JSON list of C-alpha atoms in Angstrom, two decimals:
[
{"chain": "K", "resi": 11, "resn": "UNK", "atom": "CA", "xyz": [0.35, 0.24, 0.29]},
{"chain": "K", "resi": 12, "resn": "UNK", "atom": "CA", "xyz": [1.13, 3.68, -0.45]},
{"chain": "K", "resi": 13, "resn": "UNK", "atom": "CA", "xyz": [1.99, 6.48, 1.38]},
{"chain": "K", "resi": 14, "resn": "UNK", "atom": "CA", "xyz": [-0.14, 8.58, 3.53]},
{"chain": "K", "resi": 15, "resn": "UNK", "atom": "CA", "xyz": [0.28, 12.04, 1.35]},
{"chain": "K", "resi": 16, "resn": "UNK", "atom": "CA", "xyz": [-0.90, 15.26, 3.36]},
{"chain": "K", "resi": 17, "resn": "UNK", "atom": "CA", "xyz": [-3.20, 18.01, 2.16]},
{"chain": "K", "resi": 18, "resn": "UNK", "atom": "CA", "xyz": [-1.80, 21.53, 2.73]},
{"chain": "K", "resi": 19, "resn": "UNK", "atom": "CA", "xyz": [-4.79, 23.68, 4.17]},
{"chain": "K", "resi": 20, "resn": "UNK", "atom": "CA", "xyz": [-4.57, 25.98, 0.93]},
{"chain": "K", "resi": 21, "resn": "UNK", "atom": "CA", "xyz": [-5.66, 22.71, -1.02]},
{"chain": "K", "resi": 22, "resn": "UNK", "atom": "CA", "xyz": [-8.94, 21.85, 2.47]},
{"chain": "K", "resi": 23, "resn": "UNK", "atom": "CA", "xyz": [-12.71, 22.93, 0.45]},
{"chain": "K", "resi": 24, "resn": "UNK", "atom": "CA", "xyz": [-14.03, 21.26, 2.86]},
{"chain": "K", "resi": 25, "resn": "UNK", "atom": "CA", "xyz": [-14.51, 19.19, 6.49]},
{"chain": "K", "resi": 26, "resn": "UNK", "atom": "CA", "xyz": [-16.46, 17.03, 6.76]},
{"chain": "K", "resi": 27, "resn": "UNK", "atom": "CA", "xyz": [-18.42, 14.28, 9.52]},
{"chain": "K", "resi": 28, "resn": "UNK", "atom": "CA", "xyz": [-19.11, 11.12, 7.34]},
{"chain": "K", "resi": 29, "resn": "UNK", "atom": "CA", "xyz": [-22.63, 10.13, 6.44]},
{"chain": "K", "resi": 30, "resn": "UNK", "atom": "CA", "xyz": [-23.82, 7.15, 7.87]},
{"chain": "K", "resi": 31, "resn": "UNK", "atom": "CA", "xyz": [-23.43, 4.90, 4.82]},
{"chain": "K", "resi": 32, "resn": "UNK", "atom": "CA", "xyz": [-19.32, 5.84, 4.67]},
{"chain": "K", "resi": 33, "resn": "UNK", "atom": "CA", "xyz": [-18.79, 5.51, 8.33]},
{"chain": "K", "resi": 34, "resn": "UNK", "atom": "CA", "xyz": [-20.17, 1.81, 7.84]},
{"chain": "K", "resi": 35, "resn": "UNK", "atom": "CA", "xyz": [-18.14, 1.59, 5.02]},
{"chain": "K", "resi": 36, "resn": "UNK", "atom": "CA", "xyz": [-15.13, 2.29, 7.26]},
{"chain": "K", "resi": 37, "resn": "UNK", "atom": "CA", "xyz": [-15.80, -0.53, 9.48]},
{"chain": "K", "resi": 38, "resn": "UNK", "atom": "CA", "xyz": [-16.16, -2.86, 6.88]},
{"chain": "K", "resi": 39, "resn": "UNK", "atom": "CA", "xyz": [-12.35, -1.30, 5.40]},
{"chain": "K", "resi": 40, "resn": "UNK", "atom": "CA", "xyz": [-10.68, -1.70, 8.27]},
{"chain": "K", "resi": 41, "resn": "UNK", "atom": "CA", "xyz": [-11.52, -4.90, 9.35]},
{"chain": "K", "resi": 42, "resn": "UNK", "atom": "CA", "xyz": [-10.09, -6.06, 6.15]},
{"chain": "K", "resi": 43, "resn": "UNK", "atom": "CA", "xyz": [-7.44, -3.52, 4.20]},
{"chain": "K", "resi": 44, "resn": "UNK", "atom": "CA", "xyz": [-7.04, -6.84, 1.96]},
{"chain": "K", "resi": 45, "resn": "UNK", "atom": "CA", "xyz": [-10.37, -7.66, 0.74]},
{"chain": "K", "resi": 46, "resn": "UNK", "atom": "CA", "xyz": [-12.69, -6.57, -1.92]},
{"chain": "K", "resi": 47, "resn": "UNK", "atom": "CA", "xyz": [-15.51, -5.02, -0.52]},
{"chain": "K", "resi": 48, "resn": "UNK", "atom": "CA", "xyz": [-15.87, -1.90, -2.38]},
{"chain": "K", "resi": 49, "resn": "UNK", "atom": "CA", "xyz": [-13.59, -2.35, -4.86]},
{"chain": "K", "resi": 50, "resn": "UNK", "atom": "CA", "xyz": [-14.60, -2.20, -8.23]},
{"chain": "K", "resi": 51, "resn": "UNK", "atom": "CA", "xyz": [-12.63, -3.01, -11.58]},
{"chain": "K", "resi": 52, "resn": "UNK", "atom": "CA", "xyz": [-14.16, -1.11, -15.22]},
{"chain": "K", "resi": 53, "resn": "UNK", "atom": "CA", "xyz": [-11.96, -2.33, -18.85]},
{"chain": "K", "resi": 54, "resn": "UNK", "atom": "CA", "xyz": [-12.97, -1.07, -21.13]},
{"chain": "K", "resi": 55, "resn": "UNK", "atom": "CA", "xyz": [-12.06, -0.77, -24.83]},
{"chain": "K", "resi": 56, "resn": "UNK", "atom": "CA", "xyz": [-11.23, 1.21, -27.04]},
{"chain": "K", "resi": 57, "resn": "UNK", "atom": "CA", "xyz": [-10.76, 0.56, -30.68]},
{"chain": "K", "resi": 58, "resn": "UNK", "atom": "CA", "xyz": [-9.26, 3.72, -33.60]},
{"chain": "K", "resi": 59, "resn": "UNK", "atom": "CA", "xyz": [-6.74, 6.91, -31.97]},
{"chain": "K", "resi": 60, "resn": "UNK", "atom": "CA", "xyz": [-7.05, 8.35, -28.87]},
{"chain": "K", "resi": 61, "resn": "UNK", "atom": "CA", "xyz": [-6.53, 11.72, -27.57]},
{"chain": "K", "resi": 62, "resn": "UNK", "atom": "CA", "xyz": [-4.64, 11.30, -24.49]},
{"chain": "K", "resi": 63, "resn": "UNK", "atom": "CA", "xyz": [-4.82, 15.00, -23.55]},
{"chain": "K", "resi": 64, "resn": "UNK", "atom": "CA", "xyz": [-8.40, 15.90, -24.45]},
{"chain": "K", "resi": 65, "resn": "UNK", "atom": "CA", "xyz": [-9.25, 12.22, -22.19]},
{"chain": "K", "resi": 66, "resn": "UNK", "atom": "CA", "xyz": [-7.38, 13.48, -19.49]},
{"chain": "K", "resi": 67, "resn": "UNK", "atom": "CA", "xyz": [-9.41, 16.59, -19.47]},
{"chain": "K", "resi": 68, "resn": "UNK", "atom": "CA", "xyz": [-13.03, 15.45, -20.28]},
{"chain": "K", "resi": 69, "resn": "UNK", "atom": "CA", "xyz": [-11.51, 12.29, -16.96]},
{"chain": "K", "resi": 70, "resn": "UNK", "atom": "CA", "xyz": [-9.66, 15.58, -14.67]},
{"chain": "K", "resi": 71, "resn": "UNK", "atom": "CA", "xyz": [-12.99, 17.60, -15.53]},
{"chain": "K", "resi": 72, "resn": "UNK", "atom": "CA", "xyz": [-15.43, 15.54, -14.56]},
{"chain": "K", "resi": 73, "resn": "UNK", "atom": "CA", "xyz": [-12.98, 15.30, -11.59]},
{"chain": "K", "resi": 74, "resn": "UNK", "atom": "CA", "xyz": [-13.50, 19.63, -11.01]},
{"chain": "K", "resi": 75, "resn": "UNK", "atom": "CA", "xyz": [-16.68, 18.68, -11.28]},
{"chain": "K", "resi": 76, "resn": "UNK", "atom": "CA", "xyz": [-17.61, 16.71, -8.61]},
{"chain": "K", "resi": 77, "resn": "UNK", "atom": "CA", "xyz": [-15.90, 17.48, -4.84]},
{"chain": "K", "resi": 78, "resn": "UNK", "atom": "CA", "xyz": [-17.26, 12.89, -3.84]},
{"chain": "K", "resi": 79, "resn": "UNK", "atom": "CA", "xyz": [-13.72, 12.86, -6.24]},
{"chain": "K", "resi": 80, "resn": "UNK", "atom": "CA", "xyz": [-11.45, 14.88, -4.96]},
{"chain": "K", "resi": 81, "resn": "UNK", "atom": "CA", "xyz": [-12.60, 13.82, -1.49]},
{"chain": "K", "resi": 82, "resn": "UNK", "atom": "CA", "xyz": [-9.84, 11.97, 1.14]},
{"chain": "K", "resi": 83, "resn": "UNK", "atom": "CA", "xyz": [-10.02, 9.95, 5.06]},
{"chain": "K", "resi": 84, "resn": "UNK", "atom": "CA", "xyz": [-9.27, 10.46, 7.95]},
{"chain": "K", "resi": 85, "resn": "UNK", "atom": "CA", "xyz": [-9.92, 8.88, 10.97]},
{"chain": "K", "resi": 86, "resn": "UNK", "atom": "CA", "xyz": [-6.58, 8.41, 13.22]},
{"chain": "K", "resi": 87, "resn": "UNK", "atom": "CA", "xyz": [-6.23, 10.54, 15.48]},
{"chain": "K", "resi": 88, "resn": "UNK", "atom": "CA", "xyz": [-8.91, 12.41, 15.20]},
{"chain": "K", "resi": 89, "resn": "UNK", "atom": "CA", "xyz": [-12.33, 11.89, 18.46]},
{"chain": "K", "resi": 90, "resn": "UNK", "atom": "CA", "xyz": [-14.67, 11.36, 14.79]},
{"chain": "K", "resi": 91, "resn": "UNK", "atom": "CA", "xyz": [-14.17, 10.11, 11.69]},
{"chain": "K", "resi": 92, "resn": "UNK", "atom": "CA", "xyz": [-13.49, 12.94, 8.98]},
{"chain": "K", "resi": 93, "resn": "UNK", "atom": "CA", "xyz": [-14.33, 13.80, 4.59]},
{"chain": "K", "resi": 94, "resn": "UNK", "atom": "CA", "xyz": [-12.25, 16.48, 3.31]},
{"chain": "K", "resi": 95, "resn": "UNK", "atom": "CA", "xyz": [-12.33, 17.25, 0.20]},
{"chain": "K", "resi": 96, "resn": "UNK", "atom": "CA", "xyz": [-9.94, 19.25, -1.93]},
{"chain": "K", "resi": 97, "resn": "UNK", "atom": "CA", "xyz": [-9.87, 22.33, -4.10]},
{"chain": "K", "resi": 98, "resn": "UNK", "atom": "CA", "xyz": [-8.27, 21.10, -6.97]},
{"chain": "K", "resi": 99, "resn": "UNK", "atom": "CA", "xyz": [-6.75, 17.22, -7.50]},
{"chain": "K", "resi": 100, "resn": "UNK", "atom": "CA", "xyz": [-5.30, 16.08, -10.31]},
{"chain": "K", "resi": 101, "resn": "UNK", "atom": "CA", "xyz": [-6.23, 12.76, -11.93]},
{"chain": "K", "resi": 102, "resn": "UNK", "atom": "CA", "xyz": [-2.80, 10.21, -12.44]},
{"chain": "K", "resi": 103, "resn": "UNK", "atom": "CA", "xyz": [-3.63, 7.98, -15.36]},
{"chain": "K", "resi": 104, "resn": "UNK", "atom": "CA", "xyz": [-1.50, 4.67, -16.25]},
{"chain": "K", "resi": 105, "resn": "UNK", "atom": "CA", "xyz": [-2.26, 3.66, -19.90]},
{"chain": "K", "resi": 106, "resn": "UNK", "atom": "CA", "xyz": [-1.21, 0.00, -22.37]},
{"chain": "K", "resi": 107, "resn": "UNK", "atom": "CA", "xyz": [-0.97, -0.48, -25.05]},
{"chain": "K", "resi": 108, "resn": "UNK", "atom": "CA", "xyz": [-2.46, -3.72, -25.61]},
{"chain": "K", "resi": 109, "resn": "UNK", "atom": "CA", "xyz": [-2.94, -3.77, -29.63]},
{"chain": "K", "resi": 110, "resn": "UNK", "atom": "CA", "xyz": [0.19, -5.93, -30.23]},
{"chain": "K", "resi": 111, "resn": "UNK", "atom": "CA", "xyz": [0.14, -9.37, -30.54]},
{"chain": "K", "resi": 112, "resn": "UNK", "atom": "CA", "xyz": [-2.82, -12.03, -30.52]},
{"chain": "K", "resi": 113, "resn": "UNK", "atom": "CA", "xyz": [-5.52, -12.02, -28.33]},
{"chain": "K", "resi": 114, "resn": "UNK", "atom": "CA", "xyz": [-4.93, -14.31, -25.82]},
{"chain": "K", "resi": 115, "resn": "UNK", "atom": "CA", "xyz": [-1.74, -12.71, -25.11]},
{"chain": "K", "resi": 116, "resn": "UNK", "atom": "CA", "xyz": [-3.71, -9.13, -24.84]},
{"chain": "K", "resi": 117, "resn": "UNK", "atom": "CA", "xyz": [-5.84, -10.98, -22.35]},
{"chain": "K", "resi": 118, "resn": "UNK", "atom": "CA", "xyz": [-3.78, -12.57, -20.80]},
{"chain": "K", "resi": 119, "resn": "UNK", "atom": "CA", "xyz": [-1.75, -9.67, -19.94]},
{"chain": "K", "resi": 120, "resn": "UNK", "atom": "CA", "xyz": [-4.98, -7.82, -18.96]},
{"chain": "K", "resi": 121, "resn": "UNK", "atom": "CA", "xyz": [-5.79, -10.24, -16.97]},
{"chain": "K", "resi": 122, "resn": "UNK", "atom": "CA", "xyz": [-2.60, -9.47, -15.35]},
{"chain": "K", "resi": 123, "resn": "UNK", "atom": "CA", "xyz": [-2.67, -5.98, -14.67]},
{"chain": "K", "resi": 124, "resn": "UNK", "atom": "CA", "xyz": [-6.29, -6.03, -13.30]},
{"chain": "K", "resi": 125, "resn": "UNK", "atom": "CA", "xyz": [-4.67, -8.51, -10.80]},
{"chain": "K", "resi": 126, "resn": "UNK", "atom": "CA", "xyz": [-1.61, -6.01, -9.36]},
{"chain": "K", "resi": 127, "resn": "UNK", "atom": "CA", "xyz": [-4.11, -3.87, -8.94]},
{"chain": "K", "resi": 128, "resn": "UNK", "atom": "CA", "xyz": [-6.36, -6.41, -6.58]},
{"chain": "K", "resi": 129, "resn": "UNK", "atom": "CA", "xyz": [-3.65, -6.51, -5.63]},
{"chain": "K", "resi": 130, "resn": "UNK", "atom": "CA", "xyz": [-2.03, -3.21, -4.89]},
{"chain": "K", "resi": 131, "resn": "UNK", "atom": "CA", "xyz": [-5.08, -1.93, -3.66]},
{"chain": "K", "resi": 132, "resn": "UNK", "atom": "CA", "xyz": [-5.62, 1.53, -3.57]},
{"chain": "K", "resi": 133, "resn": "UNK", "atom": "CA", "xyz": [-5.19, 3.25, 0.30]},
{"chain": "K", "resi": 134, "resn": "UNK", "atom": "CA", "xyz": [-8.17, 5.41, 2.25]},
{"chain": "K", "resi": 135, "resn": "UNK", "atom": "CA", "xyz": [-5.80, 7.35, 3.16]},
{"chain": "K", "resi": 136, "resn": "UNK", "atom": "CA", "xyz": [-4.39, 8.90, 0.19]},
{"chain": "K", "resi": 137, "resn": "UNK", "atom": "CA", "xyz": [-5.26, 10.56, -3.52]},
{"chain": "K", "resi": 138, "resn": "UNK", "atom": "CA", "xyz": [-5.69, 6.53, -4.72]},
{"chain": "K", "resi": 139, "resn": "UNK", "atom": "CA", "xyz": [-8.93, 6.49, -3.73]},
{"chain": "K", "resi": 140, "resn": "UNK", "atom": "CA", "xyz": [-10.12, 7.27, -6.86]},
{"chain": "K", "resi": 141, "resn": "UNK", "atom": "CA", "xyz": [-7.91, 6.14, -9.34]},
{"chain": "K", "resi": 142, "resn": "UNK", "atom": "CA", "xyz": [-8.06, 5.39, -12.69]},
{"chain": "K", "resi": 143, "resn": "UNK", "atom": "CA", "xyz": [-5.44, 3.00, -14.58]}
]
C-alpha cells in the first residue's frame, strides 16, 4: 500500500463528518483492508486513435465538478472520522497499449494488470482512492 499524502490547508475546500453509510464502509475497510468489498474494476476497450490529452482533460473536468471525486478520508488520531474535500486534484492515468500481439496474449496481459491492481489496493487515506488506471 502507498504512503499517506499530506493535504495542505490551501487545498482544502471543506471538511465534513462521514455519513452513516460512509461510516459503515469505513468500518468494513478497517476490518479487512485487503478485502475486495467496494473495490470495482472496469475495463474499457477503445478502437481508433485516442487523443490522450483530451481524454485526461475530460476526466479531470469530471473530477473538478464532482466533489466526491476530490475527497480523502481521515480517522486516525481524531475523535471522529472526517472527509476532506480538496479544491484541486489531478488524476494520474496509466495507459497500457495492448494492441500488439494475438488476442490470447492481450487477454493474459489484461488479466495480469487487473490482478496486480487488486493486489496493490488503494490506500483510503491517500489521493489514490478514486484512481483510474
